[in-house]
């Protein structure tokens, strides 16, 4: 008896839909195993982790607040990964977007008009896109691997933010805390449905819808898909691989930058050394769980937001470390990737010796 | 000066170990981007085992084992389930950082066990060169030996030829009767062992303590080193020592306090990595000549 993978004649549409659900089911199951190993009642722990965040209005608001940046970054990365451009430095682009957008409140503290907010958001996008442009330039001009360069830049951006917040941009009236001035009035994102969810959530859904349209209905979307899956064919149709890299990096960088300024002008309200709890990295999982499909990414973003909240409630209610959410997120990505194999292959059980090599 | 050189060597050793493992993995045609994850798991396993048992040797073995276990996950995923290697490598890193944070939570702030330096009477006492040549910890010598052994095996033995054949053209290697998947499994596990050892070195010798995310991007720098070295073991060693030097010089300048922001100095290793990648990658002949042709491509035997 032997298990082998046999290539399907064509991609299985059924598995493409089922695989993320299967991956979530496997994560929940093995999550229960981990909880049991930690000496907890697995059913109660799973309830606290995955369902309790959905039971109160407060935590649903929190869920939307956390899902917004994940979806914003995730849709950009989905397009990027579809083009097989591996931008894994979204966390750095997020940081640079937050810094660029914060220039307005830091340097023009008194400026209050609706344009203030628009300028901040635009600067956020530009900051992230410019930072994404660095790996794009190094890739297209010098053939330098974008995975490594974009990741190295995450550390550089982190140190730059740290320096600015502790040095030149520190709030003079902030009792020496490493933070910028507090953002006020039009320097803060307006809220919807009460006073906590900010319009970043709307921007995220809008970005996903626009990109879903672009990917499905426009020539640009076709270009991205063909350059990712059959670059030679794409080049024969006259598309340029370099332009694809530039488009993918600027788009995903800009969206990550927008997510960054939305974090700072939304929940945070001032610039601080730590801008995100790793949204830029978690968004990689969001993109894959969403099948690299912008609409799928919305659902995946909510799922991963639950994993953040679940970690917090597990810490409070069960005394488990909040690190557990990182483990769950990593596990989830593993299971998605494993289940994705079933889209292209089917598992076959071979009984011993029945299929010896014939006429090699 | 002597002290600086000594710290440079300890900073270079983990990079050398991890990059040497990844070199073999990539030579067999597999791209494992999870070096950072394997390294940080090695670091926490090494620290934990040494702390619990008081034995550095057990710590080192636990680090190797930790790296191998998580590498096995990568091997099963990419070789048996044919998953995308880039994405799986990223998953390995995210999972490794999470798992190590969870395991290591109780180790934060706990004093660790330090790997001692060797002492040979007379030789270690030699002026200037004594401590540098004859007063290191055992893994420094081990890493150099590993480099020489890897170089020898890869280029002078049949085993090395098979590894390079699998990485150069897996269809031909398969047609000649070599088990491509098995060779790659072995290479990935070797890479995991090296990365785990590198991690254990960090938490047992470089800074004998456990800090979350203590690898601080060294796994990624090791990956860049492999490209920088254009897949040649000797050049990996040169590169590792170059990077170790930059890492430490940043700290030294910081300690002297010229008013340069510490954050700028701390970001130097990452900036230099980018610069090195640009210089080497821009040179197509240098990268093309040794890069394994099958890198990142899954092997599916025809049945």
XYZ file of C-alpha atoms in Angstrom:
663
model
C 0.000 0.000 0.000
C 1.329 3.365 -0.941
C -0.077 6.846 -1.106
C 0.730 8.742 -4.240
C -0.326 12.056 -5.713
C -1.730 11.884 -9.196
C -1.986 14.997 -11.304
C -5.560 15.933 -12.138
C -6.331 16.587 -15.797
C -7.445 20.093 -14.776
C -7.661 22.192 -11.610
C -10.461 21.076 -9.397
C -12.867 23.970 -8.886
C -14.510 22.097 -6.032
C -11.238 21.690 -4.130
C -10.314 25.325 -4.776
C -13.411 26.282 -2.812
C -13.095 23.542 -0.190
C -9.387 23.816 0.550
C -9.488 26.969 2.731
C -12.408 25.518 4.702
C -10.573 22.231 5.111
C -7.496 24.152 6.276
C -9.535 26.050 8.866
C -11.113 22.799 10.064
C -7.676 21.185 10.435
C -6.371 24.232 12.307
C -9.324 24.132 14.703
C -8.803 20.397 15.253
C -5.069 20.654 15.914
C -5.707 23.809 17.927
C -7.870 21.664 20.183
C -5.042 19.127 20.418
C -2.629 21.890 21.465
C -5.083 23.173 24.084
C -5.479 19.625 25.407
C -1.688 19.292 25.597
C -1.624 22.525 27.588
C -3.972 20.828 30.027
C -7.160 22.704 29.110
C -10.593 21.481 28.179
C -10.234 21.669 24.393
C -13.881 22.380 23.621
C -14.140 25.238 26.069
C -10.781 26.613 24.947
C -11.795 26.482 21.291
C -15.045 28.250 22.152
C -13.159 30.985 23.981
C -10.657 31.318 21.159
C -12.794 31.184 18.036
C -16.389 31.996 19.037
C -16.310 34.279 22.054
C -14.879 37.154 19.962
C -18.118 37.058 17.976
C -20.471 37.260 20.946
C -20.266 40.900 22.020
C -20.664 44.184 20.161
C -17.405 45.437 21.674
C -15.408 42.543 20.293
C -17.127 42.641 16.909
C -16.040 46.276 16.625
C -12.549 45.206 17.620
C -12.720 42.481 14.967
C -13.511 44.996 12.226
C -10.739 47.316 13.434
C -8.209 44.468 13.211
C -9.542 43.039 9.948
C -9.328 46.396 8.119
C -5.507 46.607 7.857
C -5.254 42.869 7.185
C -7.647 43.145 4.236
C -6.035 46.334 2.899
C -2.578 44.751 2.885
C -3.892 41.314 1.963
C -5.567 42.385 -1.292
C -2.383 44.126 -2.418
C -0.330 41.040 -1.617
C -2.882 38.802 -3.337
C -2.330 40.680 -6.605
C 1.418 40.659 -5.993
C 1.579 36.917 -5.317
C -0.708 36.195 -8.275
C 1.964 37.875 -10.409
C 4.572 35.726 -8.574
C 6.191 38.872 -7.226
C 7.108 37.999 -3.651
C 6.744 41.154 -1.625
C 7.141 40.045 1.973
C 8.128 43.477 3.260
C 4.587 44.817 3.676
C 5.297 45.409 7.353
C 8.013 47.902 6.380
C 5.806 49.570 3.782
C 3.105 49.874 6.430
C 5.591 51.577 8.738
C 6.723 54.004 6.050
C 3.125 54.825 5.150
C 2.427 55.603 8.788
C 5.520 57.825 8.987
C 4.808 59.661 5.725
C 1.189 60.340 6.664
C 2.187 61.497 10.134
C 4.294 64.289 8.681
C 1.137 66.415 8.410
C 0.163 66.390 12.099
C 3.817 66.559 13.168
C 4.824 69.505 10.989
C 1.472 71.284 10.484
C 0.036 70.630 13.912
C -2.603 73.342 13.687
C -3.891 72.593 10.160
C -7.520 71.538 10.462
C -9.585 70.965 7.329
C -11.026 67.920 5.559
C -8.038 68.238 3.259
C -5.768 67.478 6.210
C -7.049 63.940 6.384
C -6.962 63.494 2.604
C -3.370 64.693 2.524
C -2.435 62.289 5.315
C -3.983 59.312 3.536
C -2.410 60.241 0.194
C 0.988 60.688 1.836
C 0.515 57.304 3.516
C -0.075 55.644 0.170
C 2.886 57.460 -1.392
C 5.175 56.560 1.510
C 4.314 52.874 1.299
C 4.510 52.815 -2.500
C 7.903 54.528 -2.546
C 9.229 52.042 -0.030
C 7.833 49.235 -2.185
C 9.532 50.849 -5.159
C 12.973 50.140 -3.707
C 12.779 46.330 -4.073
C 11.060 46.837 -7.453
C 13.939 48.994 -8.665
C 16.591 46.624 -7.304
C 14.778 43.674 -8.881
C 14.267 45.193 -12.329
C 17.591 47.011 -12.546
C 19.971 44.661 -10.713
C 18.028 41.396 -10.617
C 18.227 41.409 -6.794
C 15.821 38.979 -5.126
C 12.792 40.965 -3.935
C 12.060 38.532 -1.098
C 15.328 39.322 0.624
C 15.494 43.051 -0.151
C 11.892 43.758 0.869
C 12.367 41.826 4.105
C 15.632 43.589 4.994
C 13.847 46.909 4.510
C 11.323 45.947 7.209
C 14.094 46.189 9.789
C 15.363 49.468 8.328
C 11.865 51.007 8.457
C 11.421 49.818 12.038
C 14.641 51.499 13.145
C 13.747 54.703 11.265
C 10.372 54.864 13.007
C 12.030 54.200 16.339
C 14.535 57.002 15.777
C 11.933 59.535 14.668
C 9.576 58.836 17.546
C 12.315 58.956 20.178
C 14.174 61.824 18.513
C 13.078 64.609 16.217
C 9.356 63.808 16.156
C 8.864 63.297 19.875
C 6.014 65.212 21.451
C 7.631 68.150 23.333
C 4.782 67.992 25.871
C 4.738 64.215 26.048
C 6.654 63.783 29.347
C 9.498 62.155 27.394
C 7.359 59.225 26.299
C 8.429 57.923 22.876
C 5.402 59.185 20.997
C 4.498 62.017 18.626
C 1.954 64.745 19.272
C -1.610 63.504 19.620
C -3.623 63.710 16.434
C -6.812 65.740 16.728
C -9.878 66.746 14.746
C -9.309 66.220 11.045
C -6.041 64.422 11.732
C -8.054 61.436 12.986
C -10.144 59.083 10.866
C -13.909 59.564 11.270
C -15.737 56.621 12.821
C -18.795 54.700 11.694
C -21.351 52.551 13.572
C -20.530 54.139 16.896
C -17.263 55.621 17.999
C -14.646 52.936 17.414
C -14.779 51.471 13.903
C -13.024 53.955 11.601
C -13.405 54.435 7.874
C -10.330 52.282 7.244
C -12.786 49.378 7.138
C -14.669 51.007 4.254
C -11.416 51.728 2.440
C -10.443 48.068 2.825
C -13.679 46.735 1.374
C -13.549 49.314 -1.426
C -9.974 48.335 -2.288
C -10.990 44.665 -2.394
C -13.958 45.366 -4.682
C -11.918 47.528 -7.058
C -9.138 44.963 -7.261
C -11.642 42.138 -7.743
C -12.971 44.034 -10.758
C -9.479 44.822 -12.061
C -8.335 41.217 -11.748
C -11.456 39.687 -13.297
C -12.474 42.137 -15.983
C -9.546 44.253 -17.168
C -6.488 43.784 -19.343
C -4.289 44.669 -16.347
C -5.774 41.745 -14.436
C -5.143 39.440 -17.368
C -1.562 40.708 -17.561
C -0.985 40.008 -13.858
C -2.360 36.491 -14.112
C -0.513 35.564 -17.285
C 2.799 37.049 -16.132
C 2.483 35.067 -12.915
C 1.500 31.748 -14.416
C 3.032 31.692 -17.875
C 5.566 34.505 -18.168
C 6.845 33.319 -21.559
C 3.382 33.378 -23.041
C 2.896 36.793 -21.474
C 6.029 38.136 -23.073
C 4.883 36.871 -26.475
C 1.659 38.828 -25.948
C 3.798 41.918 -25.456
C 3.668 42.294 -21.674
C 6.805 43.402 -19.879
C 7.923 41.421 -16.833
C 9.550 44.531 -15.396
C 6.348 46.538 -15.615
C 4.529 43.730 -13.804
C 7.042 43.844 -10.969
C 6.693 47.638 -10.712
C 2.900 47.513 -10.756
C 2.701 44.756 -8.152
C 5.210 46.351 -5.784
C 3.780 49.884 -6.028
C 0.221 48.630 -5.568
C 0.941 46.388 -2.599
C 3.295 48.959 -1.073
C 0.739 51.737 -1.446
C -2.033 49.680 0.147
C 0.244 48.657 3.016
C 1.141 52.329 3.476
C -2.547 53.237 3.569
C -3.092 50.557 6.205
C -0.212 52.057 8.180
C -1.545 55.609 8.269
C -5.038 54.274 9.048
C -3.643 52.475 12.100
C -1.947 55.630 13.345
C -4.769 58.053 12.480
C -7.353 55.529 13.686
C -6.940 53.326 16.755
C -3.566 54.734 17.880
C -4.094 58.497 17.551
C -0.394 59.259 17.663
C 2.830 57.859 16.240
C 4.572 55.340 18.497
C 7.602 53.030 18.099
C 5.473 49.932 17.505
C 3.010 50.653 14.737
C 1.472 47.239 14.066
C 1.436 43.823 15.741
C 2.839 42.237 12.594
C -0.127 42.915 10.286
C 2.243 43.048 7.309
C 3.348 39.460 7.900
C -0.067 38.118 8.886
C -1.443 39.598 5.654
C 0.664 37.041 3.772
C -1.483 34.341 5.356
C -4.602 36.394 4.608
C -3.680 36.548 0.919
C -3.168 32.778 0.670
C -6.217 31.877 2.759
C -8.244 34.169 0.479
C -7.069 32.123 -2.520
C -5.293 35.266 -3.847
C -8.802 36.435 -4.713
C -9.653 39.951 -3.462
C -13.155 38.955 -2.341
C -11.783 35.870 -0.634
C -9.283 38.100 1.131
C -12.126 39.958 2.906
C -13.266 36.713 4.558
C -9.701 35.640 5.247
C -8.981 38.995 6.880
C -11.890 38.509 9.262
C -10.693 34.967 10.022
C -7.184 36.128 10.903
C -8.587 39.034 12.916
C -10.440 36.408 14.973
C -7.112 34.689 15.586
C -5.681 37.916 17.051
C -8.734 38.504 19.242
C -8.902 34.831 20.200
C -5.316 35.050 21.399
C -6.272 37.964 23.631
C -9.349 36.287 25.067
C -7.456 33.020 25.554
C -4.879 34.959 27.554
C -7.526 36.631 29.719
C -9.921 33.698 30.218
C -7.606 30.695 30.052
C -4.258 32.085 31.124
C -2.663 30.868 27.886
C 0.020 33.020 26.320
C -1.231 35.291 23.525
C 1.617 33.824 21.452
C -0.754 30.979 20.769
C -2.322 33.101 18.033
C 0.983 33.227 16.147
C 1.186 29.436 16.348
C -2.382 29.119 15.072
C -1.659 31.551 12.225
C 1.450 29.633 11.173
C -0.418 26.326 11.377
C -3.264 27.731 9.304
C -0.892 28.773 6.516
C 0.686 25.310 6.534
C -2.669 23.609 6.203
C -3.793 25.946 3.408
C -0.665 25.178 1.431
C -1.047 21.445 2.007
C -4.727 21.484 1.074
C -3.963 23.517 -2.046
C -2.102 20.493 -3.352
C -5.476 18.792 -3.688
C -6.538 21.379 -6.270
C -3.949 20.144 -8.744
C -3.475 16.571 -7.542
C -5.619 13.789 -6.198
C -4.471 11.334 -3.590
C -4.394 7.768 -4.782
C -3.964 4.633 -2.782
C -1.805 2.075 -4.539
C -1.870 -1.506 -3.397
C 1.592 -3.055 -3.386
C 3.111 -3.956 -6.718
C -0.041 -3.569 -8.769
C 1.508 -0.770 -10.792
C 5.049 -1.805 -11.514
C 6.822 0.255 -14.098
C 5.922 -1.208 -17.455
C 8.072 -0.875 -20.523
C 10.348 1.830 -19.185
C 41.258 45.165 19.267
C 41.583 41.529 20.238
C 38.228 41.706 21.976
C 36.632 43.133 18.848
C 38.016 40.362 16.649
C 36.774 37.781 19.133
C 33.234 39.176 19.036
C 33.341 39.387 15.251
C 34.109 35.681 15.130
C 31.209 34.825 17.433
C 28.895 37.048 15.381
C 29.991 35.397 12.137
C 29.720 31.793 13.331
C 25.896 31.504 13.402
C 25.686 33.086 9.948
C 28.285 30.656 8.639
C 26.504 27.625 10.119
C 23.037 28.554 8.870
C 24.217 29.628 5.421
C 26.235 26.435 4.986
C 23.122 24.347 5.612
C 21.044 26.399 3.204
C 23.791 26.107 0.585
C 23.446 22.329 0.556
C 19.651 22.626 0.441
C 19.801 24.978 -2.528
C 22.455 22.869 -4.253
C 19.942 20.020 -4.200
C 17.440 22.279 -5.973
C 15.269 23.298 -3.030
C 14.695 26.845 -1.793
C 13.920 26.832 1.920
C 13.084 30.363 3.020
C 12.369 29.135 6.534
C 15.946 29.499 7.822
C 14.870 32.218 10.260
C 12.149 29.950 11.655
C 14.413 26.899 11.995
C 17.084 29.040 13.611
C 14.796 30.568 16.219
C 13.376 27.129 17.099
C 16.956 25.863 17.440
C 17.714 28.792 19.718
C 14.799 28.161 22.065
C 15.293 24.366 22.134
C 19.004 24.793 22.751
C 18.472 27.287 25.524
C 15.699 25.273 27.152
C 17.542 21.958 27.134
C 20.737 23.513 28.461
C 18.799 25.374 31.148
C 16.877 22.293 32.251
C 19.833 19.892 32.232
C 22.715 22.266 32.904
C 24.567 20.650 30.029
C 25.644 22.729 27.032
C 26.141 19.575 24.973
C 22.522 18.589 25.468
C 21.553 22.128 24.560
C 23.451 21.952 21.291
C 21.914 18.571 20.454
C 18.442 19.873 21.287
C 19.012 22.869 19.029
C 19.984 20.595 16.157
C 16.994 18.341 16.819
C 14.602 21.303 16.974
C 15.848 22.638 13.662
C 15.532 19.212 12.069
C 11.999 18.588 13.308
C 10.670 21.809 11.854
C 12.692 21.251 8.664
C 11.041 17.837 8.354
C 7.702 19.632 8.221
C 9.003 21.674 5.296
C 10.303 18.546 3.577
C 6.990 16.718 3.896
C 5.078 19.734 2.621
C 7.266 20.585 -0.342
C 8.555 17.157 -1.369
C 5.624 14.881 -0.613
C 2.717 17.307 -0.930
C 4.455 19.404 -3.611
C 3.440 22.700 -2.013
C 4.887 26.007 -3.197
C 8.388 26.297 -1.695
C 8.400 30.068 -1.293
C 5.087 30.138 0.549
C 5.961 27.089 2.653
C 9.274 28.658 3.657
C 7.456 31.773 4.791
C 4.998 29.609 6.705
C 7.917 27.857 8.380
C 9.315 31.189 9.545
C 5.970 32.448 10.868
C 5.309 29.136 12.631
C 8.846 28.983 14.017
C 8.618 32.474 15.480
C 5.241 31.639 17.043
C 6.223 28.267 18.460
C 9.511 29.578 19.854
C 7.724 32.498 21.505
C 5.278 30.106 23.128
C 7.946 27.642 24.314
C 10.311 30.376 25.401
C 7.866 32.463 27.391
C 9.046 30.986 30.675
C 12.720 31.407 29.737
C 12.618 35.194 29.416
C 15.017 36.772 31.883
C 16.368 33.419 33.038
C 20.184 33.236 33.189
C 21.450 30.816 30.562
C 24.273 28.327 30.353
C 27.282 29.573 28.403
C 29.349 27.502 26.049
C 32.936 27.766 27.335
C 36.041 28.597 25.376
C 38.826 26.089 24.966
C 42.148 26.622 26.662
C 45.374 25.018 25.509
C 48.305 25.829 27.781
C 50.997 27.885 26.027
C 49.176 28.165 22.694
C 46.197 30.113 24.051
C 48.612 32.348 25.960
C 50.506 33.353 22.832
C 50.536 37.118 22.427
C 48.130 38.693 19.882
C 47.011 35.524 18.098
C 46.700 33.113 21.028
C 43.095 33.704 21.989
C 41.945 34.276 18.440
C 43.417 31.049 17.069
C 43.392 28.772 20.106
C 40.882 30.229 22.551
C 37.500 30.052 20.827
C 34.555 27.923 21.759
C 34.309 24.534 20.108
C 31.582 25.523 17.642
C 33.745 28.195 16.032
C 36.158 25.445 15.010
C 33.184 23.251 14.232
C 31.785 25.817 11.795
C 35.077 26.063 9.925
C 35.325 22.267 9.817
C 31.756 22.149 8.542
C 32.668 24.525 5.745
C 35.651 22.417 4.721
C 33.708 19.173 4.968
C 30.814 20.558 2.945
C 33.162 21.835 0.297
C 34.924 18.475 0.123
C 31.755 16.403 0.014
C 30.049 18.615 -2.555
C 32.926 18.777 -5.011
C 35.137 15.744 -4.378
C 32.799 12.876 -3.602
C 30.128 10.872 -5.338
C 27.534 11.984 -2.764
C 28.234 15.597 -3.670
C 27.937 14.838 -7.352
C 24.531 13.244 -6.772
C 23.345 16.267 -4.748
C 24.475 18.655 -7.453
C 22.991 16.464 -10.184
C 19.618 16.483 -8.430
C 19.800 20.255 -8.153
C 21.025 20.730 -11.690
C 18.519 18.554 -13.501
C 16.208 16.357 -11.470
C 14.803 14.565 -14.519
C 18.233 13.354 -15.591
C 19.136 12.384 -12.051
C 15.883 10.448 -11.783
C 16.522 8.748 -15.143
C 19.939 7.658 -13.881
C 18.219 5.924 -10.992
C 18.794 8.395 -8.181
C 15.999 8.992 -5.733
C 15.495 12.728 -6.155
C 12.980 13.075 -3.349
C 15.153 11.148 -0.872
C 18.217 13.244 -1.684
C 16.201 16.410 -1.162
C 14.729 15.145 2.107
C 18.261 14.519 3.356
C 19.478 17.934 2.197
C 16.549 19.724 3.844
C 17.160 17.890 7.122
C 20.852 18.778 6.948
C 19.859 22.411 6.401
C 17.532 22.210 9.402
C 20.279 20.747 11.573
C 22.684 23.525 10.579
C 20.099 26.267 11.149
C 19.137 24.739 14.497
C 22.785 24.589 15.502
C 23.214 28.220 14.440
C 20.237 29.167 16.609
C 21.593 27.217 19.567
C 24.889 29.039 19.106
C 23.069 32.350 19.488
C 21.344 31.378 22.711
C 24.280 29.449 24.222
C 27.408 31.288 23.088
C 26.718 34.655 21.433
C 24.311 35.941 24.091
C 23.571 33.145 26.578
C 19.931 34.041 27.209
C 16.551 33.717 25.532
C 14.994 36.795 23.972
C 11.962 36.530 21.737
C 12.832 36.852 18.017
C 16.469 36.798 19.070
C 17.598 35.731 15.600
C 16.770 39.307 14.450
C 16.796 38.523 10.740
C 20.019 36.476 10.784
C 18.234 33.613 9.032
C 17.359 35.938 6.180
C 20.878 37.302 6.064
C 22.117 33.699 5.835
C 19.857 33.251 2.809
C 21.333 36.374 1.244
C 24.821 35.046 2.018
C 24.187 31.989 -0.136
C 23.429 34.235 -3.102
C 26.323 36.522 -2.167
C 28.654 33.505 -2.128
C 27.275 32.343 -5.483
C 26.687 28.870 -3.962
C 30.378 28.288 -3.100
C 31.203 27.157 0.480
C 34.493 29.046 0.818
C 32.860 32.312 -0.224
C 30.143 31.731 2.383
C 32.808 31.811 5.047
C 34.278 35.034 3.666
C 30.810 36.548 3.499
C 29.870 35.436 7.011
C 32.981 37.039 8.475
C 32.372 40.207 6.460
C 28.840 40.446 7.842
C 29.985 39.605 11.346
C 32.443 42.483 11.077
C 29.754 44.933 9.996
C 27.428 43.760 12.740
C 30.058 44.286 15.438
C 31.531 47.509 14.038
C 28.058 49.034 14.332
C 28.035 48.149 18.028
C 31.593 49.383 18.537
C 30.909 52.755 16.930
C 27.744 52.979 19.003
C 29.720 52.397 22.183
C 32.213 55.118 21.246
C 29.276 57.491 20.861
C 29.978 59.820 17.956
C 26.409 61.095 18.115
C 25.376 58.828 15.258
C 21.839 57.583 15.978
C 22.057 54.033 17.299
C 19.135 53.080 15.059
C 21.170 53.932 11.962
C 24.021 51.721 13.140
C 21.623 48.933 14.027
C 20.166 48.973 10.527
C 23.624 48.726 8.920
C 23.713 44.913 8.604
C 20.382 44.964 6.764
C 21.429 47.812 4.465
C 24.734 46.108 3.722
C 22.892 42.876 2.924
C 20.839 44.742 0.336
C 23.968 46.369 -1.107
C 25.741 43.013 -1.294
C 22.769 41.392 -3.011
C 22.624 44.205 -5.546
C 26.319 44.000 -6.362
C 26.342 40.230 -6.762
C 22.975 39.856 -8.498
C 23.821 42.578 -11.013
C 26.660 40.365 -12.188
C 24.766 37.777 -14.238
C 27.706 35.543 -15.056
C 28.603 35.169 -11.400
C 25.064 34.234 -10.347
C 24.214 32.079 -13.353
C 27.345 29.935 -13.353
C 26.790 28.168 -10.036
C 23.120 28.633 -9.292
C 21.293 25.280 -9.224
C 19.037 25.187 -12.271
C 16.167 23.365 -10.561
C 15.932 25.668 -7.563
C 12.401 26.008 -6.251
C 10.906 23.571 -8.757
C 8.986 20.581 -7.418
C 9.862 17.163 -8.764
C 7.024 14.913 -9.907
C 8.278 11.621 -11.309
C 6.525 10.385 -14.431
C 4.682 7.195 -13.719
